């Protein structure tokens, strides 16, 4: 079945192509007065008369077969058909070459039929000269003469031909035909007022082999035909928005009832009034409708509609509607709607909507939406009650302000400000400010009351919780976490830095307090969590503490640290209602004798604040001699004293 399909396809394409390119060959008149002449001699004589080359395999075709043709004048095609009928050979024409081959045993040669046609102007009935008929595979197969006439020779077959008739200044017309006999056909083309076509790709000629397309088909068993040329498709392009009729005033009831009549879609109006709704090719002025305005191409000017303004091209100027404004391409100017504004390419100007604004391209201006704004990048302002969204195509430069969240899929240069969260999937160069969450690669500042998350920070983070992969700047928060710190400082109640400073130390001080401390952060600024108890003291006294510190290297293996501790003192059980705590300032000298260990000695200044019925640590440990001075602040007493401590530290 597939073989039969390719055979039929080749026969059709060969005949149509040959006619289009070498039609005069078949119609040439030759003298055929042969009485029982050998086949080889007859073919040679016809070749000389009609000026064509020929080829056949002498082993397959009997050159000595006698042929009789008794016609003083006959078309070459008729002579070849009679030769075929008197012999066991068939023929095909390729360029100016007639190729003879054995007849198929299961398929007879198709009879050739002729389609005579004429193309006329549908309105004037005048002939259309130089119109072309295009086949999707073969390209141009016919062209009208000065009288608009053409002819096509095709084989008798059930194949349905699907052609297009094209001519500059007319609409394309498609038609189908299937011939059973010679047929006449008249086609009418509809003119396109004030419209011109530009041919972008010319029809390739058969000898232009540099741009040819080749196919490979099998016709007969053992016979392969290659390099059959198939011309490229005929391509047309139009620029309709620049070729419209002009009308100073238009009035319509509904789109199909208009003073522009059947040409409304091809007309650009200066002033347009639509009782319910209107439809036109374009607008260059003012259009008003209580329901809807529709433009096929561009709008330049002012549109107002109770429901919607829909523009198939660009919108330059102002669109105001109760529901929605749509510019299929660009919007430049102002769009105001009760529900939504849409520009599928880009917006240059201002979009104001009760619900949402959308630009599938860039924003250059301002979007104000009651619910949300969307653009693919650009520069300007996005202001909404719920969310702003900047897409993936380009960076956004400007300001995003929303009630709940801002999302930038690409780089943002400017400010994100929201009561909810800001999310920059790429880089933000500027400021993120939110009540809940900021997320993004930051070169600038992230400020949030709850959480900041960043892959890298080159600037400033301020929040209850700050998370960053890398930090080159400042973090300030209750909890800070960094995977890698390049430079800068992390300041918080608790900071964890993967490549930072973590240590555990044990010390003993002047009042017999044994302390265990864990330190985390960086050497420039670290946090201290501590626990201690008085050795051999009754009643049992113990402490927990929080502190901050800084460590500065002096020379190799030697460093100096300063620390400030806030210590809660407990007797037996925790009593948070009782005032009994101590502040302790420490200056220490450290010597690191191995990779992970160092010894230290500290000097300290301590002050205990306690109620009148609470124990004084110096009195409790019988070290009153260390006291410098005692103070009284109402019901609270304070004791200041000198001291010191020493111990061993393990560095992670």
XYZ file of C-alpha atoms in Angstrom:
652
model
C 0.000 0.000 0.000
C 2.841 2.365 0.874
C 4.576 1.517 -2.406
C 1.406 2.320 -4.338
C 1.067 5.644 -2.480
C 4.596 6.707 -3.406
C 4.072 5.629 -7.023
C 0.917 7.769 -7.314
C 2.624 10.688 -5.529
C 5.537 10.572 -7.948
C 3.302 10.419 -11.028
C 1.283 13.433 -9.855
C 4.276 15.535 -8.844
C 6.220 14.685 -11.998
C 3.377 15.590 -14.367
C 2.391 18.806 -12.547
C 5.962 19.968 -12.218
C 6.848 19.152 -15.773
C 3.856 21.078 -17.059
C 4.525 24.128 -14.928
C 8.183 24.293 -15.918
C 8.237 22.733 -19.419
C 4.623 23.010 -20.563
C 5.591 23.989 -24.109
C 7.392 20.672 -24.668
C 4.219 18.545 -24.569
C 2.336 20.971 -26.816
C 4.997 21.153 -29.528
C 3.803 20.074 -33.035
C 5.781 17.327 -34.755
C 5.478 15.489 -38.086
C 4.745 11.796 -37.488
C 4.678 9.973 -40.830
C 6.083 6.584 -39.821
C 5.081 3.325 -41.498
C 6.438 0.259 -39.704
C 9.562 2.103 -38.572
C 11.830 0.832 -35.727
C 11.101 2.261 -32.291
C 14.662 3.574 -31.847
C 14.522 5.541 -35.103
C 11.070 7.021 -34.320
C 12.168 8.290 -30.880
C 15.370 9.759 -32.303
C 13.474 11.627 -35.052
C 10.890 13.055 -32.619
C 13.761 14.179 -30.379
C 15.322 16.146 -33.213
C 12.016 17.806 -34.138
C 10.917 18.795 -30.595
C 14.456 19.453 -29.270
C 14.400 17.153 -26.261
C 16.803 14.631 -24.815
C 15.709 11.082 -24.074
C 16.919 8.032 -22.194
C 15.978 4.351 -22.074
C 17.522 1.000 -21.300
C 18.015 -0.948 -24.537
C 17.880 -4.206 -22.598
C 14.371 -3.382 -21.401
C 12.969 -1.618 -24.480
C 12.999 -3.328 -27.934
C 14.569 -0.742 -30.275
C 13.577 -2.803 -33.345
C 9.887 -2.897 -32.537
C 7.947 -1.491 -35.531
C 5.887 1.669 -34.866
C 3.288 3.243 -37.157
C 2.287 6.934 -36.812
C 0.400 8.420 -39.759
C -0.221 12.048 -38.782
C 1.218 14.918 -40.821
C 1.025 17.200 -37.744
C 0.450 16.050 -34.176
C 1.225 17.262 -30.634
C 4.254 15.581 -29.100
C 2.163 14.313 -26.185
C -0.187 12.548 -28.593
C 2.731 10.998 -30.471
C 4.294 9.691 -27.252
C 0.935 8.282 -26.138
C 0.557 6.376 -29.435
C 4.086 4.973 -29.076
C 3.194 3.863 -25.560
C -0.010 2.222 -26.785
C 1.887 0.248 -29.490
C 4.718 -0.905 -27.213
C 5.441 -2.183 -23.726
C 7.078 1.040 -22.590
C 5.852 4.085 -20.696
C 7.447 7.543 -20.368
C 8.015 10.376 -17.924
C 9.324 13.885 -18.528
C 12.014 15.401 -16.262
C 13.200 18.907 -17.267
C 13.700 18.534 -21.076
C 14.429 14.806 -20.841
C 11.927 12.114 -21.852
C 12.631 8.941 -19.887
C 11.266 5.613 -21.207
C 10.817 2.575 -18.962
C 8.852 -0.691 -18.998
C 5.158 -0.482 -18.321
C 3.936 -1.649 -14.918
C 2.243 -5.018 -15.152
C -0.470 -4.065 -12.650
C -1.094 -0.403 -13.481
C -1.922 1.263 -16.800
C -0.811 4.767 -17.734
C -3.242 7.460 -16.583
C -5.047 9.584 -19.138
C -4.113 13.284 -19.059
C -6.898 15.824 -18.522
C -6.869 19.592 -18.735
C -8.263 22.220 -16.362
C -8.905 25.529 -18.148
C -9.449 28.387 -15.737
C -9.936 32.123 -15.464
C -9.456 34.408 -12.458
C -11.518 37.590 -12.217
C -12.102 40.444 -9.769
C -15.104 39.459 -7.653
C -16.544 42.999 -7.742
C -15.600 44.426 -11.143
C -15.573 41.062 -13.007
C -12.378 42.203 -14.740
C -9.670 39.576 -15.395
C -6.816 39.415 -12.876
C -3.461 39.133 -14.627
C -0.340 37.582 -13.076
C -2.290 35.736 -10.371
C -0.503 32.587 -9.279
C -1.850 29.176 -8.313
C 0.126 27.568 -5.508
C 0.384 23.948 -4.459
C 1.715 23.335 -0.922
C 4.289 20.839 -2.235
C 5.080 21.923 -5.791
C 4.864 25.670 -5.325
C 3.649 27.665 -8.348
C 1.995 25.407 -10.901
C 0.227 28.041 -13.027
C 0.028 31.791 -13.618
C -2.674 33.826 -15.351
C -1.978 35.710 -18.564
C -3.160 39.212 -19.448
C -6.714 37.871 -19.917
C -6.634 36.207 -16.468
C -6.589 32.718 -18.017
C -4.554 29.662 -17.019
C -4.467 25.925 -17.726
C -3.274 22.874 -15.792
C -2.734 19.354 -17.149
C -3.381 16.581 -14.602
C -3.849 12.797 -14.748
C -7.205 11.107 -14.360
C -7.189 10.140 -10.694
C -9.225 10.274 -7.524
C -6.609 12.569 -5.996
C -8.090 15.802 -4.558
C -6.039 18.856 -5.534
C -5.888 21.658 -2.919
C -4.655 24.934 -4.392
C -4.419 28.611 -3.440
C -4.964 31.542 -5.786
C -2.932 34.622 -4.893
C -2.597 38.076 -6.344
C -1.318 41.360 -4.971
C -4.171 43.442 -3.588
C -6.576 40.495 -3.224
C -7.481 38.126 -0.442
C -6.089 34.608 -0.713
C -8.590 32.068 -2.055
C -8.347 28.315 -1.547
C -10.135 25.832 -3.800
C -10.215 22.083 -4.367
C -10.905 20.092 -7.533
C -10.904 16.502 -8.785
C -11.040 15.977 -12.567
C -12.865 13.192 -14.326
C -12.791 14.989 -17.666
C -11.587 18.270 -19.187
C -13.119 21.117 -17.207
C -13.504 24.908 -17.295
C -13.360 26.920 -14.046
C -13.825 30.595 -13.163
C -12.540 31.930 -9.817
C -13.395 35.293 -8.280
C -10.894 37.032 -5.950
C -12.061 39.524 -3.320
C -10.185 42.834 -3.485
C -8.598 44.269 -0.339
C -9.036 48.087 -0.399
C -5.877 50.088 0.280
C -4.029 46.896 1.184
C -0.748 45.680 -0.235
C 1.190 42.467 0.158
C 4.917 42.045 0.406
C 6.410 38.856 -0.991
C 9.013 37.724 1.536
C 10.138 34.551 -0.251
C 9.988 34.283 -4.023
C 9.065 31.058 -5.743
C 12.202 28.988 -6.358
C 12.749 27.904 -9.950
C 13.505 24.323 -10.798
C 17.075 25.030 -11.920
C 17.985 26.844 -8.685
C 19.425 23.670 -7.168
C 21.263 25.564 -4.401
C 17.971 25.991 -2.568
C 16.287 22.846 -3.810
C 14.596 20.232 -1.679
C 15.171 16.611 -2.674
C 13.013 13.526 -2.274
C 13.797 9.869 -2.913
C 11.035 7.705 -4.450
C 10.769 4.248 -6.062
C 8.572 4.074 -9.163
C 9.077 0.640 -10.584
C 10.620 -2.472 -9.107
C 14.369 -2.113 -9.376
C 14.142 1.482 -10.669
C 15.045 4.337 -8.285
C 14.512 7.990 -9.147
C 16.416 10.575 -7.114
C 16.821 14.328 -6.757
C 13.350 15.324 -7.811
C 13.147 19.053 -7.186
C 10.286 20.370 -5.019
C 10.105 24.198 -4.930
C 9.735 26.029 -1.621
C 6.317 27.195 -0.433
C 5.012 30.565 -1.509
C 5.030 32.846 1.550
C 3.061 36.067 1.906
C 3.196 38.620 4.688
C 1.068 41.688 5.310
C 1.324 44.778 7.478
C -2.406 45.461 7.838
C -2.331 48.173 10.517
C -0.662 50.587 8.063
C -3.108 49.947 5.213
C -6.538 50.821 6.601
C -9.278 52.994 5.178
C -9.936 56.244 7.058
C -13.270 57.489 8.362
C -13.727 60.822 10.216
C -16.875 59.672 12.053
C -18.355 56.234 12.679
C -21.579 55.229 14.400
C -22.654 51.686 15.169
C -25.455 49.948 17.031
C -23.682 46.602 17.317
C -20.411 45.562 15.604
C -22.104 44.292 12.433
C -24.405 47.336 12.096
C -22.123 50.282 11.366
C -21.889 53.323 9.106
C -18.704 51.757 7.767
C -20.777 48.912 6.381
C -18.879 45.738 5.481
C -15.564 47.609 5.685
C -15.626 48.317 9.423
C -12.823 45.839 10.148
C -10.684 47.566 7.487
C -11.365 51.130 8.637
C -9.602 53.411 11.102
C -11.988 55.879 12.751
C -11.223 59.344 14.084
C -14.435 59.671 16.124
C -16.498 56.597 16.969
C -19.811 56.369 18.840
C -21.214 52.910 19.574
C -24.763 52.560 20.892
C -24.031 49.144 22.402
C -20.714 47.951 21.021
C -18.462 48.700 18.085
C -15.817 46.991 15.983
C -13.282 48.655 13.696
C -9.878 48.168 12.149
C -8.353 50.896 14.294
C -8.860 54.176 16.146
C -7.032 57.473 15.827
C -9.074 59.760 18.014
C -11.982 59.185 20.417
C -14.308 56.205 20.909
C -17.155 55.884 23.425
C -19.507 52.982 24.120
C -21.765 52.093 27.057
C -20.846 48.413 26.578
C -17.686 47.547 24.615
C -15.185 48.790 22.047
C -13.280 46.355 19.826
C -10.378 47.308 17.549
C -8.711 44.785 15.244
C -5.431 46.659 15.159
C -4.103 49.789 16.934
C -5.764 52.383 19.148
C -4.313 55.896 19.220
C -6.299 58.258 21.395
C -9.072 57.811 23.968
C -11.423 54.877 24.564
C -14.178 54.703 27.164
C -16.530 51.753 27.649
C -18.887 50.624 30.379
C -17.705 47.022 30.095
C -14.449 46.598 28.176
C -12.003 47.934 25.608
C -10.314 45.203 23.537
C -7.465 46.085 21.175
C -5.927 43.542 18.814
C -2.781 45.623 18.383
C -1.203 48.448 20.381
C -2.982 50.931 22.639
C -1.473 54.422 22.622
C -3.280 56.918 24.837
C -6.012 56.252 27.378
C -8.400 53.329 27.921
C -11.096 53.561 30.618
C -13.603 50.782 31.267
C -15.822 49.406 33.998
C -14.465 45.860 33.711
C -11.313 45.378 31.668
C -8.903 46.858 29.136
C -6.869 44.600 26.859
C -4.024 45.581 24.540
C -2.920 42.479 22.642
C 0.459 44.055 21.972
C 1.785 47.146 23.805
C 0.024 49.684 25.983
C 1.499 53.162 26.135
C -0.281 55.738 28.235
C -3.056 55.081 30.754
C -5.316 52.074 31.390
C -8.018 52.407 34.078
C -10.509 49.619 34.764
C -12.739 48.351 37.529
C -11.362 44.819 37.321
C -8.275 44.220 35.156
C -5.857 45.772 32.669
C -3.883 43.556 30.310
C -0.995 44.324 27.959
C 0.387 41.124 26.426
C 3.699 42.681 25.370
C 4.649 45.633 27.587
C 3.230 48.679 29.353
C 4.733 52.143 29.159
C 2.749 54.445 31.386
C 0.179 53.638 34.057
C -2.232 50.778 34.782
C -4.877 51.269 37.493
C -7.301 48.427 38.233
C -9.671 47.418 40.999
C -8.357 43.865 40.909
C -5.246 43.216 38.803
C -2.857 44.586 36.193
C -0.894 42.329 33.879
C 1.894 42.927 31.405
C 3.428 39.887 29.687
C 6.315 42.110 28.694
C 8.196 44.839 30.471
C 6.784 47.551 32.723
C 7.961 51.104 32.230
C 5.809 53.108 34.568
C 3.238 52.423 37.289
C 0.885 49.568 38.150
C -1.749 50.084 40.867
C -3.991 47.114 41.577
C -6.462 46.372 44.357
C -5.323 42.753 44.402
C -2.186 42.212 42.338
C 0.182 43.363 39.610
C 2.181 41.267 37.166
C 4.944 42.159 34.720
C 7.913 40.418 33.090
C 10.462 42.960 34.241
C 11.244 46.539 33.354
C 11.300 49.585 35.577
C 8.769 51.547 37.592
C 6.355 51.052 40.507
C 4.056 48.193 41.445
C 1.516 48.999 44.155
C -1.174 46.521 45.211
C -3.352 45.537 48.133
C -2.228 41.900 48.025
C 0.728 41.019 45.773
C 3.161 42.196 43.122
C 4.826 39.772 40.727
C 7.787 40.433 38.443
C 8.444 37.631 35.958
C 11.485 35.712 34.701
C 12.339 37.450 31.437
C 14.108 40.583 32.659
C 15.227 42.369 35.804
C 12.862 44.774 37.542
C 14.117 48.194 38.566
C 11.933 50.251 40.837
C 9.563 49.862 43.757
C 7.221 47.043 44.801
C 4.698 47.891 47.520
C 2.020 45.394 48.586
C -0.222 44.457 51.479
C 0.861 40.827 51.609
C 3.755 39.786 49.357
C 6.107 40.836 46.560
C 7.655 38.279 44.199
C 10.530 38.933 41.785
C 11.527 35.922 39.645
C 14.473 37.802 38.201
C 16.858 40.401 39.568
C 15.319 43.410 41.281
C 17.036 46.769 41.587
C 15.154 48.936 44.011
C 12.777 48.382 46.921
C 10.383 45.633 48.007
C 8.072 46.797 50.797
C 5.252 44.698 52.250
C 3.341 43.858 55.407
C 3.747 40.147 54.599
C 6.784 38.794 52.769
C 9.185 39.691 49.965
C 10.593 37.000 47.702
C 13.369 37.651 45.196
C 14.315 34.392 43.426
C 17.405 35.976 41.944
C 19.366 38.997 43.194
C 18.096 42.139 44.875
C 20.154 45.284 44.715
C 18.463 47.621 47.104
C 16.088 47.164 50.051
C 13.712 44.456 51.196
C 11.415 45.554 54.008
C 8.676 43.308 55.390
C 6.769 42.546 58.560
C 7.279 38.783 58.222
C 9.830 37.474 55.712
C 12.450 38.587 53.195
C 14.046 36.105 50.758
C 16.683 36.828 48.147
C 20.333 37.331 47.225
C 20.987 40.749 48.723
C 23.302 43.587 47.804
C 21.844 46.203 50.063
C 19.579 45.639 53.043
C 17.004 43.174 54.360
C 14.837 44.431 57.194
C 12.129 42.248 58.695
C 10.487 41.842 62.075
C 10.578 38.020 61.840
C 12.880 36.382 59.273
C 15.451 37.206 56.590
C 16.739 34.460 54.268
C 19.505 35.052 51.764
C 21.903 32.978 49.739
C 24.443 35.761 50.007
C 24.362 39.088 51.821
C 26.542 41.971 50.746
C 25.185 44.647 52.999
C 22.857 44.616 55.998
C 20.386 42.166 57.567
C 18.152 43.123 60.468
C 15.489 40.770 61.836
C 14.524 38.519 64.707
C 16.061 35.646 62.660
C 18.685 36.083 59.935
C 19.812 33.181 57.700
C 22.505 33.502 55.044
C 24.774 31.201 53.062
C 27.515 33.820 52.891
C 27.885 37.171 54.641
C 29.887 40.194 53.582
C 28.379 42.862 55.766
C 26.403 43.087 59.000
C 23.745 40.866 60.587
C 21.764 42.097 63.556
C 19.116 39.856 65.080
C 18.132 37.631 67.939
C 19.262 34.545 66.026
C 21.795 34.582 63.185
C 23.025 31.635 61.137
C 25.685 31.746 58.400
C 27.244 28.935 56.388
C 30.258 30.965 55.350
C 31.435 34.396 56.424
C 33.623 36.341 54.025
C 33.847 39.563 55.976
C 31.737 41.717 58.227
C 30.123 40.908 61.528
C 27.125 39.037 62.915
C 25.560 40.583 66.023
C 22.778 38.798 67.834
C 21.568 37.077 70.951
C 22.810 33.836 69.397
C 24.909 33.464 66.241
C 26.062 30.290 64.519
C 28.685 30.522 61.777
C 29.829 27.299 60.141
C 33.367 28.523 59.534
C 33.284 30.839 62.568
C 34.330 30.534 66.213
C 33.006 27.848 68.580
C 34.651 26.970 71.906
C 33.952 25.300 75.250
C 35.848 26.301 78.401
C 35.971 25.479 82.106
C 37.205 27.989 84.712
C 37.429 28.607 88.448
C 37.148 32.119 89.926
C 37.865 34.100 93.090
C 34.691 33.164 94.992
C 34.974 29.426 94.346
C 32.554 29.402 91.382
C 33.221 26.681 88.821
C 32.024 27.837 85.357
C 31.284 25.910 82.167
C 30.851 28.178 79.093
C 29.955 27.571 75.454
C 30.942 30.285 72.972
C 29.648 30.654 69.393
C 29.857 33.244 66.635
C 33.075 34.769 65.393
C 36.140 35.988 67.198
C 35.206 39.594 66.584
C 31.849 39.058 68.316
C 30.629 35.872 69.978
C 27.845 34.784 72.324
C 28.384 32.969 75.627
C 26.038 30.504 77.337
C 27.200 29.502 80.826
C 26.462 27.373 83.870
C 28.226 27.350 87.260
C 28.034 26.316 90.885
C 29.764 27.149 94.176
C 32.017 24.276 95.186
C 31.310 22.845 98.697
C 28.762 25.520 99.584
C 25.693 25.032 101.755
C 22.984 25.779 100.863
C 23.599 24.713 97.216
C 24.193 27.797 95.067
C 24.311 27.667 91.268
C 24.155 30.047 88.313
C 23.264 30.298 84.634
C 24.480 33.114 82.455
C 24.526 34.807 79.079
C 27.334 36.921 77.734
C 29.032 38.496 74.753
C 32.701 38.739 73.970
C 35.450 39.578 71.530
C 38.829 37.968 70.929
C 41.780 39.793 69.380
C 45.044 38.106 68.370
C 48.237 39.800 69.600
C 51.087 37.636 68.395
C 51.439 34.012 67.430
C 49.385 31.828 69.857
C 48.633 34.809 72.159
C 45.320 36.670 72.182
C 43.330 38.991 74.413
C 39.614 38.690 75.030
C 37.058 40.971 76.669
C 33.704 39.649 77.850
C 30.592 40.867 79.589
C 28.413 38.364 81.496
C 24.933 38.614 83.000
C 24.606 35.905 85.709
C 21.464 34.739 87.566
C 22.233 33.411 91.063
C 20.019 30.671 92.475
C 19.889 29.000 95.903
C 18.577 25.444 95.595
C 15.741 26.329 93.162
C 15.193 28.978 90.497
C 13.324 31.992 91.816
C 12.799 34.436 88.970
C 10.837 36.797 91.241
C 13.812 37.418 93.498
C 16.435 39.996 92.576
C 19.744 38.186 92.787
C 22.021 38.518 89.774
C 25.506 39.606 88.951
C 27.218 41.502 86.168
C 30.809 40.580 85.402
C 33.330 42.286 83.124
C 36.380 40.212 82.145
C 39.683 40.944 80.441
C 41.745 37.824 79.743
C 44.994 36.612 78.234
C 44.941 33.378 76.189
C 47.698 31.046 75.060
C 46.881 28.422 72.421
C 49.291 25.544 72.855
C 47.705 23.223 70.270
C 45.212 23.319 67.408
C 42.222 22.820 69.700
C 43.360 23.790 73.204
C 44.363 26.960 75.011
C 44.799 28.091 78.607
C 43.681 31.455 79.885
C 43.840 33.793 82.892
C 41.308 36.582 83.452
C 41.006 39.661 85.567
C 37.451 40.700 86.438
C 35.258 43.366 87.957
C 31.945 42.040 89.382
C 28.858 43.628 90.860
C 26.077 41.670 92.574
C 22.538 43.058 92.887
C 20.401 41.389 95.556
C 17.460 41.966 97.861
C 17.931 42.507 101.572
C 16.930 38.949 102.481
C 19.066 37.367 99.708
C 22.618 36.151 100.373
C 25.643 38.258 99.482
C 28.087 35.991 97.611
C 31.095 37.472 99.363
C 29.474 36.931 102.737
C 28.283 33.490 101.688
C 31.808 32.456 100.656
C 33.494 34.448 103.431
C 35.459 36.616 100.997
C 34.364 40.042 102.229
C 37.921 41.280 101.868
C 37.558 41.432 98.089
C 34.816 44.064 98.372
C 35.514 47.506 96.980
C 32.261 49.224 97.808
C 28.646 48.537 98.840
C 25.619 50.385 97.468
C 21.955 50.637 98.387
C 19.178 51.393 95.884
C 15.932 51.348 97.898
C 15.271 47.686 98.736
C 18.099 46.538 96.466
C 21.712 46.307 97.551
C 24.846 46.049 95.421
C 28.394 44.952 96.090
C 31.367 45.700 93.816
C 34.586 43.663 93.937
C 37.732 42.692 92.080
C 38.524 39.159 91.111
C 40.026 36.775 88.620
C 39.739 33.336 87.082
C 41.659 30.812 85.040
C 40.980 27.675 83.093
C 41.222 25.501 79.990
C 39.439 26.059 76.651
C 38.638 23.628 73.822
C 38.295 25.215 70.373
C 36.178 23.385 67.776
